[in-house]
């Protein structure tokens, strides 16, 4: 099944907002219904492909069959941009000025290599396309002469599984649920469950340095990757032949997070874990975000570390965003305080031991145990928030997310700075917002902050958001945060990423790109500033 072209996920799972929430949006934020609904798929005026007959023949020869080179309107629309709120607002308005000229579907590493050579020869930019879930402009290149979307869905196999070493080789177009099912059949799990889990792909996880909701226990995706095979216009790059090596710099780290700007990932070797015998999720309440953060820091630094560990601030807890399926319902949480979720996966003995010891730490930091029901409800609705975003857009509200990370000592200042920047910029624009935040991932030395902002859309919501996003990005860097913890850089964060790594860092990346992609066809303008 393809994802909804004008929104998130499976249309059958979408649900309108309750009347009570629509009334709250109107009274609190001044949200009014849109004057017109989104454009229909068949109503969008799609420009001609622009792909020459000669180029099409070359692409078809690369992938073995003209049927795998698609230029029909619907396929091209479905591969236009990603799933950020500005992306969705533009596609709902029928804006497809940056639509790909073609969608090409290779089925092997060699076909990807041939495709890249053909595109370089014909001056076509290439955008690797997995699940299409980018929210940072990662699928919106700055291509002067058109581009093709390289859809990896045909590279969708579990290539090998080594039960002794506990490793698996996965192809990049394998969607996360399918990868998990294949591993589960052999008694293993990847343990990677980001909010995009139902639609994102293995290659996308690697290309964007994804971090899953169970990262406290299983680690980030980049920590799971042991080896990569990458197709570049200059040939094949193989990285990783042992779990660790002192044989020079680790080139895996160069590819991880490269967002298709340096090459196309065609296989990923990952560390796998035995399927957990037990999964238990529970809720905790803290009087303040500060108190809850101190408890999370204690667990992250001194243990025992739960598999899942997250904390919503007062606003997010009150609204109920920690459990999106309860928003507007009669049993939505109404208590003051901050809601935390702790989850434990593993053997029955290990789970029980870590849970008991973590309970002592949480209680010692003022936590109030609220039972398993909040945790289980979070687990049940953990992938629902993007559907809520679509419902808010339908109701005339603007809703977007952004995230960052910092060391523990800088986290309180970062939290305040981003909230203040969002509130001030939107209030000045005449659309005072509701700003919510949660700690989504924890480490010994720091944590990530994930913000959700809701406001009225304004007359031109895309233009309305641009200065607000700039203000938030500026605040992140000024407060010592990284411009992205797990969403990536894309085009939206590229200029701030350049400030974060400095001019020498930028020149290093530009030099690597010039070596691997001398024609500059790979996702131009994404991640790496153009010289």
XYZ file of C-alpha atoms in Angstrom:
531
model
C 0.000 0.000 0.000
C 1.201 3.526 -0.819
C 1.076 6.249 1.779
C -1.643 8.870 1.491
C -0.357 11.314 -1.124
C -1.652 14.427 0.678
C -1.082 13.369 4.272
C 0.286 10.671 6.505
C -0.073 6.933 6.376
C -3.176 4.856 5.814
C -6.294 6.946 5.070
C -8.394 4.330 6.873
C -6.666 5.247 10.153
C -7.366 8.970 9.842
C -10.068 10.454 12.077
C -11.457 13.988 12.388
C -10.964 15.981 15.559
C -13.734 15.834 18.183
C -15.984 18.899 18.327
C -14.588 19.671 21.774
C -11.075 20.000 20.385
C -12.220 22.108 17.437
C -13.946 24.420 19.917
C -10.790 24.615 22.024
C -8.709 25.510 18.985
C -11.178 28.242 18.079
C -11.411 29.715 21.568
C -7.764 29.358 22.575
C -5.874 29.968 19.325
C -8.375 31.646 17.023
C -8.350 28.760 14.553
C -10.989 29.059 11.822
C -11.865 26.554 9.100
C -10.034 26.793 5.787
C -11.946 28.533 3.006
C -11.478 25.514 0.749
C -10.476 21.910 1.134
C -7.375 20.260 -0.291
C -7.057 19.653 -4.000
C -8.037 16.244 -5.330
C -5.394 13.974 -6.798
C -6.975 14.178 -10.225
C -7.340 17.970 -10.073
C -3.618 18.749 -9.850
C -2.148 20.209 -13.016
C 1.037 18.197 -13.487
C 3.656 19.575 -15.899
C 5.036 17.356 -18.622
C 7.870 15.113 -17.536
C 10.581 16.819 -19.537
C 12.421 13.504 -19.776
C 13.824 13.119 -23.281
C 13.309 9.906 -25.220
C 17.042 9.315 -25.162
C 17.221 9.742 -21.391
C 14.247 7.459 -20.877
C 15.860 4.733 -22.958
C 19.036 5.052 -20.910
C 17.126 4.805 -17.623
C 15.148 1.810 -18.871
C 18.347 0.079 -19.971
C 19.812 0.663 -16.511
C 16.893 -0.972 -14.689
C 16.145 -3.635 -17.287
C 12.618 -2.671 -18.320
C 10.785 0.474 -19.406
C 7.972 -0.506 -17.008
C 10.286 0.467 -14.144
C 10.579 4.025 -15.460
C 7.328 5.751 -14.601
C 6.268 9.201 -15.760
C 2.524 9.103 -15.080
C 1.074 11.976 -13.064
C -0.034 10.011 -10.000
C 3.293 8.244 -9.458
C 5.191 11.505 -9.793
C 2.821 13.303 -7.386
C 3.310 10.552 -4.812
C 7.075 11.126 -5.001
C 6.925 14.892 -4.631
C 8.557 16.189 -1.465
C 8.137 14.598 1.965
C 5.765 14.887 4.916
C 6.624 18.096 6.750
C 3.716 20.428 7.370
C 4.864 22.885 4.647
C 5.237 19.901 2.282
C 1.669 18.819 2.974
C 0.214 22.314 2.757
C 1.841 22.818 -0.629
C 0.697 19.484 -2.062
C -2.825 20.055 -0.702
C -2.822 23.376 -2.553
C -1.864 21.562 -5.763
C 1.683 22.987 -5.902
C 3.921 20.549 -7.797
C 6.509 22.842 -9.354
C 9.267 20.584 -7.972
C 7.763 17.281 -9.102
C 10.220 14.624 -10.352
C 10.496 14.082 -14.087
C 10.320 10.329 -13.546
C 10.266 7.657 -10.881
C 12.717 4.822 -11.476
C 12.672 1.488 -9.634
C 15.947 -0.475 -9.701
C 16.109 -3.990 -8.260
C 19.802 -4.502 -7.494
C 23.011 -2.761 -6.537
C 24.304 -3.056 -10.092
C 21.128 -1.495 -11.466
C 21.538 1.435 -9.077
C 25.125 1.900 -10.283
C 23.987 1.819 -13.900
C 21.180 4.236 -13.147
C 23.553 6.730 -11.521
C 25.859 6.561 -14.537
C 22.930 7.158 -16.893
C 21.686 10.106 -14.860
C 25.152 11.674 -14.749
C 25.449 11.281 -18.515
C 22.087 12.972 -19.124
C 22.383 15.684 -16.481
C 19.574 14.364 -14.274
C 19.694 14.777 -10.521
C 18.798 11.749 -8.386
C 16.793 11.657 -5.158
C 16.828 8.312 -3.311
C 13.272 7.598 -2.149
C 12.421 5.063 0.564
C 9.279 5.600 2.605
C 8.936 9.271 1.701
C 8.731 10.274 5.369
C 11.277 13.125 5.406
C 10.111 16.182 7.361
C 13.125 18.430 6.649
C 13.059 18.899 2.885
C 15.196 15.834 2.273
C 13.231 14.964 -0.883
C 13.165 18.471 -2.333
C 16.481 18.955 -4.153
C 17.696 22.134 -5.783
C 17.890 20.641 -9.268
C 18.194 23.054 -12.171
C 17.497 20.589 -14.965
C 15.023 18.152 -13.439
C 15.491 15.066 -11.330
C 14.373 11.490 -10.990
C 13.135 9.846 -7.810
C 15.048 6.605 -7.263
C 12.423 4.459 -5.553
C 14.078 1.599 -3.658
C 10.976 -0.486 -2.972
C 12.169 -3.400 -5.155
C 15.280 -3.803 -2.982
C 13.293 -5.254 -0.109
C 14.914 -8.500 1.001
C 16.439 -9.957 4.121
C 19.663 -11.022 2.403
C 21.326 -12.925 5.251
C 21.020 -13.612 8.963
C 23.954 -14.747 11.084
C 22.553 -16.231 14.296
C 26.025 -16.770 15.763
C 27.152 -13.165 15.306
C 23.590 -11.820 15.670
C 23.733 -9.767 12.498
C 21.411 -9.366 9.537
C 21.926 -7.937 6.052
C 18.897 -5.973 4.898
C 18.153 -4.204 1.643
C 17.299 -0.486 1.850
C 13.758 -0.534 0.476
C 12.545 -2.934 3.148
C 9.880 -1.198 5.210
C 10.399 -1.388 8.957
C 7.351 -3.581 9.768
C 8.366 -6.053 7.043
C 11.953 -6.144 8.293
C 10.730 -6.725 11.833
C 8.396 -9.525 10.699
C 11.207 -11.281 8.815
C 13.501 -11.052 11.832
C 10.753 -12.114 14.248
C 10.251 -15.315 12.244
C 13.848 -16.218 13.135
C 13.479 -15.198 16.786
C 15.115 -11.768 16.554
C 14.227 -8.093 16.590
C 15.907 -4.950 15.328
C 14.408 -2.966 18.204
C 13.997 0.175 16.116
C 10.575 1.783 16.452
C 10.526 5.478 15.488
C 7.238 7.318 15.034
C 7.651 6.786 11.276
C 8.006 3.021 11.841
C 4.954 1.929 9.849
C 6.195 3.607 6.639
C 9.925 4.295 6.838
C 12.579 2.020 5.344
C 15.875 0.513 6.419
C 17.814 2.682 3.987
C 16.046 5.781 5.233
C 16.902 4.934 8.832
C 20.595 4.783 7.922
C 20.592 7.808 5.635
C 18.955 10.031 8.268
C 20.538 8.654 11.479
C 17.125 7.645 12.782
C 16.455 7.188 16.486
C 13.639 4.928 17.666
C 11.354 5.293 20.657
C 13.122 2.387 22.368
C 16.571 3.914 21.927
C 17.260 3.924 25.682
C 17.427 0.147 25.488
C 18.305 -0.735 21.891
C 20.285 2.348 20.868
C 19.959 4.603 17.859
C 19.908 3.118 14.367
C 23.417 4.365 13.625
C 24.609 2.368 16.641
C 23.034 -0.750 15.144
C 24.743 -0.443 11.747
C 27.833 -2.621 11.321
C 28.293 -2.347 7.557
C 26.990 -0.573 4.478
C 27.156 -1.010 0.723
C 26.799 2.242 -1.185
C 26.427 2.927 -4.898
C 27.989 6.186 -6.067
C 28.466 7.679 -9.538
C 32.153 6.776 -9.126
C 31.576 3.158 -8.116
C 30.903 1.044 -5.029
C 31.827 1.920 -1.461
C 31.922 -0.957 1.056
C 32.207 -0.127 4.746
C 32.397 -2.330 7.842
C 33.940 -5.801 7.983
C 34.139 -6.234 11.765
C 32.185 -5.010 14.800
C 34.953 -2.500 15.574
C 38.171 -1.543 13.817
C 41.196 0.693 14.237
C 41.874 0.663 10.488
C 41.591 4.394 9.992
C 38.494 6.609 10.269
C 35.190 4.751 10.205
C 33.663 5.425 6.798
C 30.342 4.073 8.013
C 29.953 7.293 9.942
C 30.463 9.260 6.744
C 27.559 7.478 5.059
C 25.244 7.406 8.076
C 23.290 10.646 8.020
C 24.423 11.510 4.473
C 20.791 11.755 3.259
C 21.494 10.535 -0.272
C 23.955 13.344 -0.999
C 27.011 11.069 -1.166
C 25.577 7.841 -2.545
C 22.681 5.413 -2.540
C 22.706 2.828 0.231
C 21.976 -0.608 -1.285
C 22.469 -2.863 1.747
C 22.766 -2.458 5.490
C 24.321 -4.919 7.934
C 22.777 -4.464 11.356
C 23.119 -5.828 14.849
C 20.017 -7.751 15.966
C 18.760 -8.873 19.363
C 16.699 -11.862 20.539
C 12.973 -11.243 20.641
C 12.035 -10.034 24.122
C 10.066 -12.472 26.269
C 8.321 -9.635 28.075
C 7.236 -6.077 27.275
C 5.864 -3.868 30.026
C 5.093 -0.139 29.776
C 4.046 2.059 32.672
C 3.224 5.661 33.518
C 4.750 8.053 36.048
C 3.781 11.559 37.088
C 6.133 14.332 38.223
C 5.283 17.710 39.691
C 7.442 19.558 37.182
C 9.436 19.066 33.990
C 12.594 19.844 35.959
C 11.898 17.084 38.477
C 11.064 14.578 35.779
C 14.194 15.448 33.791
C 16.319 14.897 36.890
C 14.815 11.438 37.294
C 15.478 10.570 33.648
C 19.056 11.806 33.956
C 19.621 9.613 37.011
C 18.440 6.527 35.137
C 20.414 7.414 32.008
C 23.634 8.042 33.914
C 23.562 5.551 36.763
C 20.937 3.027 35.725
C 19.071 0.881 35.559
C 18.074 2.110 32.131
C 14.594 1.219 30.852
C 14.144 0.272 27.209
C 11.756 3.199 26.640
C 12.083 6.419 28.621
C 10.351 9.702 27.786
C 8.883 12.687 29.602
C 6.213 15.207 28.520
C 6.201 18.742 29.877
C 3.192 20.224 31.689
C 1.474 21.511 28.560
C 1.898 18.324 26.557
C 0.757 16.255 29.539
C -2.351 18.387 30.064
C -3.326 18.351 26.383
C -2.762 14.600 26.314
C -0.359 14.489 23.379
C 1.590 11.745 25.145
C -1.441 9.580 24.315
C -2.843 11.054 21.074
C -5.750 8.635 20.871
C -7.182 10.112 24.108
C -7.215 13.781 23.063
C -10.729 15.139 23.396
C -12.067 11.980 25.017
C -13.819 11.898 28.364
C -10.922 10.022 30.003
C -8.196 12.362 28.723
C -5.698 13.206 31.493
C -6.584 16.427 33.303
C -4.141 16.410 36.193
C -1.422 19.001 36.568
C 2.134 17.711 36.286
C 4.334 15.929 33.788
C 3.705 12.472 32.395
C 6.588 10.040 31.924
C 6.577 6.683 30.171
C 8.960 3.896 31.137
C 9.063 0.650 29.201
C 10.969 -2.567 29.795
C 11.710 -5.314 27.259
C 13.797 -8.442 27.613
C 13.744 -11.672 29.559
C 11.168 -11.941 32.326
C 13.896 -11.952 34.976
C 15.826 -8.995 33.584
C 12.673 -6.955 32.980
C 11.415 -7.503 36.512
C 14.810 -6.628 38.016
C 15.323 -3.423 36.015
C 11.749 -2.350 36.613
C 12.030 -2.771 40.374
C 15.330 -0.918 40.603
C 14.153 1.877 38.274
C 11.008 2.225 40.387
C 13.169 3.056 43.404
C 15.004 5.755 41.439
C 11.803 7.291 40.088
C 10.190 7.332 43.529
C 13.309 8.880 45.040
C 13.005 11.750 42.550
C 9.382 12.444 43.445
C 7.739 10.310 40.805
C 4.206 9.032 41.346
C 3.464 5.635 39.820
C 0.262 5.811 37.748
C 0.075 2.172 36.716
C 0.546 0.235 33.520
C -2.515 1.640 31.768
C -0.896 4.958 30.682
C 2.140 3.104 29.402
C 0.121 0.518 27.526
C -2.043 3.241 25.987
C 1.068 5.072 24.872
C 2.399 1.876 23.289
C -0.941 1.281 21.553
C -1.054 4.804 20.091
C 2.677 5.441 19.645
C 2.419 5.913 15.862
C -0.749 8.040 15.830
C 0.621 11.583 16.229
C 1.128 12.208 12.474
C -2.538 11.388 11.894
C -3.423 13.962 14.543
C -1.331 16.528 12.654
C -3.370 15.860 9.498
C -6.626 16.274 11.415
C -5.398 19.611 12.777
C -4.578 20.785 9.249
C -8.050 19.721 8.121
C -9.550 21.804 10.927
C -7.635 24.923 9.882
C -4.843 24.749 12.456
C -1.121 24.788 11.756
C 0.788 21.989 13.492
C 4.473 21.212 13.154
C 7.269 19.528 15.078
C 10.969 20.211 15.530
C 13.627 18.547 17.628
C 17.114 19.053 18.981
C 19.494 17.687 21.601
C 22.086 18.996 24.054
C 24.141 18.032 27.069
C 22.195 17.788 30.315
C 23.628 21.029 31.680
C 22.442 22.956 28.605
C 19.031 21.298 28.346
C 17.010 23.689 30.601
C 18.289 26.757 28.742
C 17.626 25.110 25.377
C 14.086 24.190 26.435
C 13.319 27.776 27.480
C 14.987 29.362 24.438
C 13.097 27.342 21.829
C 9.726 27.760 23.535
C 10.279 31.499 23.831
C 11.394 31.813 20.208
C 8.354 29.928 18.902
C 5.931 31.829 21.118
C 7.378 35.251 20.351
C 7.594 34.751 16.588
C 4.082 33.377 16.215
C 2.543 35.902 18.591
C 4.189 38.729 16.662
C 2.697 37.252 13.476
C -0.766 37.409 15.041
C -1.189 33.692 15.684
C -0.267 32.978 19.324
C 0.653 29.295 19.636
C 0.410 26.350 21.923
C 3.948 24.981 22.379
C 4.502 21.529 23.830
C 7.646 19.501 24.414
C 8.891 16.109 25.551
C 12.233 14.464 26.189
C 12.215 11.711 23.586
C 15.668 10.110 23.903
C 18.149 9.996 26.765
C 21.889 9.416 26.985
C 24.441 9.403 29.749
C 25.562 12.890 28.773
C 22.398 14.541 27.487
C 18.991 14.173 25.912
C 16.799 15.286 23.023
C 13.874 17.704 23.125
C 10.949 17.231 20.757
C 8.668 20.247 20.316
C 5.150 20.384 18.895
C 3.648 23.753 18.025
C 0.014 24.449 17.124
C -1.437 27.777 16.003
C -3.849 29.304 13.532
C -2.607 28.947 9.960
C -2.694 32.561 8.796
C -3.513 33.559 5.221
C -0.379 31.952 3.748
C 0.643 29.249 6.240
C 3.846 28.209 4.447
C 5.156 31.785 4.289
C 3.811 32.357 7.805
C 5.925 29.500 9.185
C 9.230 30.345 7.479
C 10.346 33.176 9.843
C 9.120 31.181 12.844
C 11.214 28.189 11.848
C 14.208 30.483 11.355
C 13.730 31.953 14.833
C 13.557 28.474 16.376
C 16.650 27.280 14.477
C 18.598 30.365 15.543
C 17.545 29.779 19.148
C 18.662 26.144 19.019
C 22.177 27.007 17.921
C 22.472 29.995 20.260
C 21.466 27.809 23.232
C 24.027 25.108 22.453
C 21.760 22.540 20.810
C 22.307 20.549 17.630
C 20.130 21.522 14.691
C 18.746 17.981 14.503
C 18.795 14.925 16.735
C 16.969 12.507 14.436
C 14.908 14.277 11.753
C 17.983 15.117 9.711
C 19.203 18.155 7.798
C 17.603 18.146 4.354
C 17.251 21.601 2.846
C 15.342 23.026 5.817
C 18.288 22.791 8.232
C 21.190 22.956 5.780
C 22.258 26.544 6.486
C 22.166 26.012 10.258
C 24.017 22.724 9.882
C 26.757 24.655 8.064
C 26.959 27.060 11.010
C 27.079 24.123 13.432
C 30.007 22.342 11.773
C 31.823 25.501 10.662
C 33.502 26.407 7.355
C 36.196 23.736 7.621
C 33.589 21.055 8.225
C 31.588 22.280 5.227
C 34.662 22.128 2.984
C 35.388 18.567 4.129
C 31.895 17.444 3.107
C 32.079 19.345 -0.171
C 35.398 17.659 -0.942
C 33.969 14.197 -0.245
C 30.946 14.938 -2.419
C 33.179 16.167 -5.241
C 35.092 12.868 -5.104
C 32.060 10.561 -4.974
C 29.664 12.665 -7.045
C 31.697 14.895 -9.364
C 28.666 15.812 -11.500
C 26.694 16.844 -8.403
C 23.645 14.754 -9.282
C 22.990 13.231 -5.855
C 20.269 15.128 -3.963
C 21.725 18.553 -4.840
C 21.234 21.196 -2.180
C 20.332 18.629 0.479
C 22.622 18.452 3.531
C 25.713 19.919 1.848
C 25.817 23.608 0.888
C 26.521 24.129 -2.806
C 29.989 25.541 -3.436
